[in-house]
One Martini backbone bead per residue (centre of mass of N, CA, C, O) as a GRO file, in nm:
protein
   69
    1UNK     BB    1   8.201   9.285   8.219
    2UNK     BB    2   8.238   9.594   8.249
    3UNK     BB    3   8.482   9.583   8.439
    4UNK     BB    4   8.676   9.453   8.240
    5UNK     BB    5   8.655   9.664   8.008
    6UNK     BB    6   8.759   9.913   8.204
    7UNK     BB    7   8.995   9.796   8.409
    8UNK     BB    8   8.923   9.697   8.675
    9UNK     BB    9   9.046   9.616   9.027
   10UNK     BB   10   8.811   9.759   9.192
   11UNK     BB   11   8.564   9.751   9.466
   12UNK     BB   12   8.314   9.967   9.604
   13UNK     BB   13   8.117   9.933   9.899
   14UNK     BB   14   7.793  10.105  10.001
   15UNK     BB   15   7.583   9.995  10.216
   16UNK     BB   16   7.319   9.938  10.360
   17UNK     BB   17   7.195   9.829  10.689
   18UNK     BB   18   7.024   9.630  10.575
   19UNK     BB   19   6.956   9.321  10.455
   20UNK     BB   20   7.006   9.395  10.158
   21UNK     BB   21   7.292   9.504  10.197
   22UNK     BB   22   7.416   9.247  10.314
   23UNK     BB   23   7.342   9.061  10.080
   24UNK     BB   24   7.492   9.213   9.858
   25UNK     BB   25   7.774   9.179   9.968
   26UNK     BB   26   7.780   8.874   9.959
   27UNK     BB   27   7.724   8.837   9.654
   28UNK     BB   28   7.948   9.015   9.537
   29UNK     BB   29   8.186   8.886   9.680
   30UNK     BB   30   8.144   8.598   9.574
   31UNK     BB   31   8.171   8.684   9.267
   32UNK     BB   32   8.447   8.899   9.286
   33UNK     BB   33   8.696   8.819   9.482
   34UNK     BB   34   8.890   8.684   9.249
   35UNK     BB   35   8.904   8.964   9.058
   36UNK     BB   36   8.882   9.174   9.304
   37UNK     BB   37   8.914   9.445   9.498
   38UNK     BB   38   8.740   9.465   9.808
   39UNK     BB   39   8.545   9.733   9.952
   40UNK     BB   40   8.390   9.808  10.266
   41UNK     BB   41   8.183  10.076  10.361
   42UNK     BB   42   8.098  10.205  10.660
   43UNK     BB   43   7.802  10.356  10.773
   44UNK     BB   44   7.590  10.547  10.974
   45UNK     BB   45   7.378  10.536  10.785
   46UNK     BB   46   7.104  10.359  10.667
   47UNK     BB   47   7.112  10.545  10.392
   48UNK     BB   48   7.313  10.630  10.135
   49UNK     BB   49   7.106  10.831   9.982
   50UNK     BB   50   7.102  11.037  10.253
   51UNK     BB   51   7.378  11.147  10.207
   52UNK     BB   52   7.549  11.413  10.213
   53UNK     BB   53   7.792  11.541  10.020
   54UNK     BB   54   7.980  11.650  10.248
   55UNK     BB   55   8.005  11.370  10.386
   56UNK     BB   56   8.125  11.218  10.155
   57UNK     BB   57   8.379  11.396  10.129
   58UNK     BB   58   8.474  11.361  10.430
   59UNK     BB   59   8.437  11.026  10.471
   60UNK     BB   60   8.455  10.855  10.195
   61UNK     BB   61   8.675  10.957  10.005
   62UNK     BB   62   8.921  10.910  10.196
   63UNK     BB   63   8.882  10.603  10.210
   64UNK     BB   64   8.936  10.553   9.912
   65UNK     BB   65   9.211  10.695   9.889
   66UNK     BB   66   9.359  10.523  10.102
   67UNK     BB   67   9.321  10.251   9.935
   68UNK     BB   68   9.375  10.357   9.603
   69UNK     BB   69   9.610  10.612   9.610
   0.00000   0.00000   0.00000
């Protein structure tokens, strides 16, 4: 409901590579795919929380910009 309220049209998912990450992508995609454009960005790291900011800026931000800007 928050996504609708803020006017979002797209959702970017950057999951961990473990089973929980894969499961989350499946659940979120199943729930939201008819309402939003969904992009899943694959990362090299096992845990998205461990990615240094400079790597996020170098690798992830351009991927988002390429898709949505």
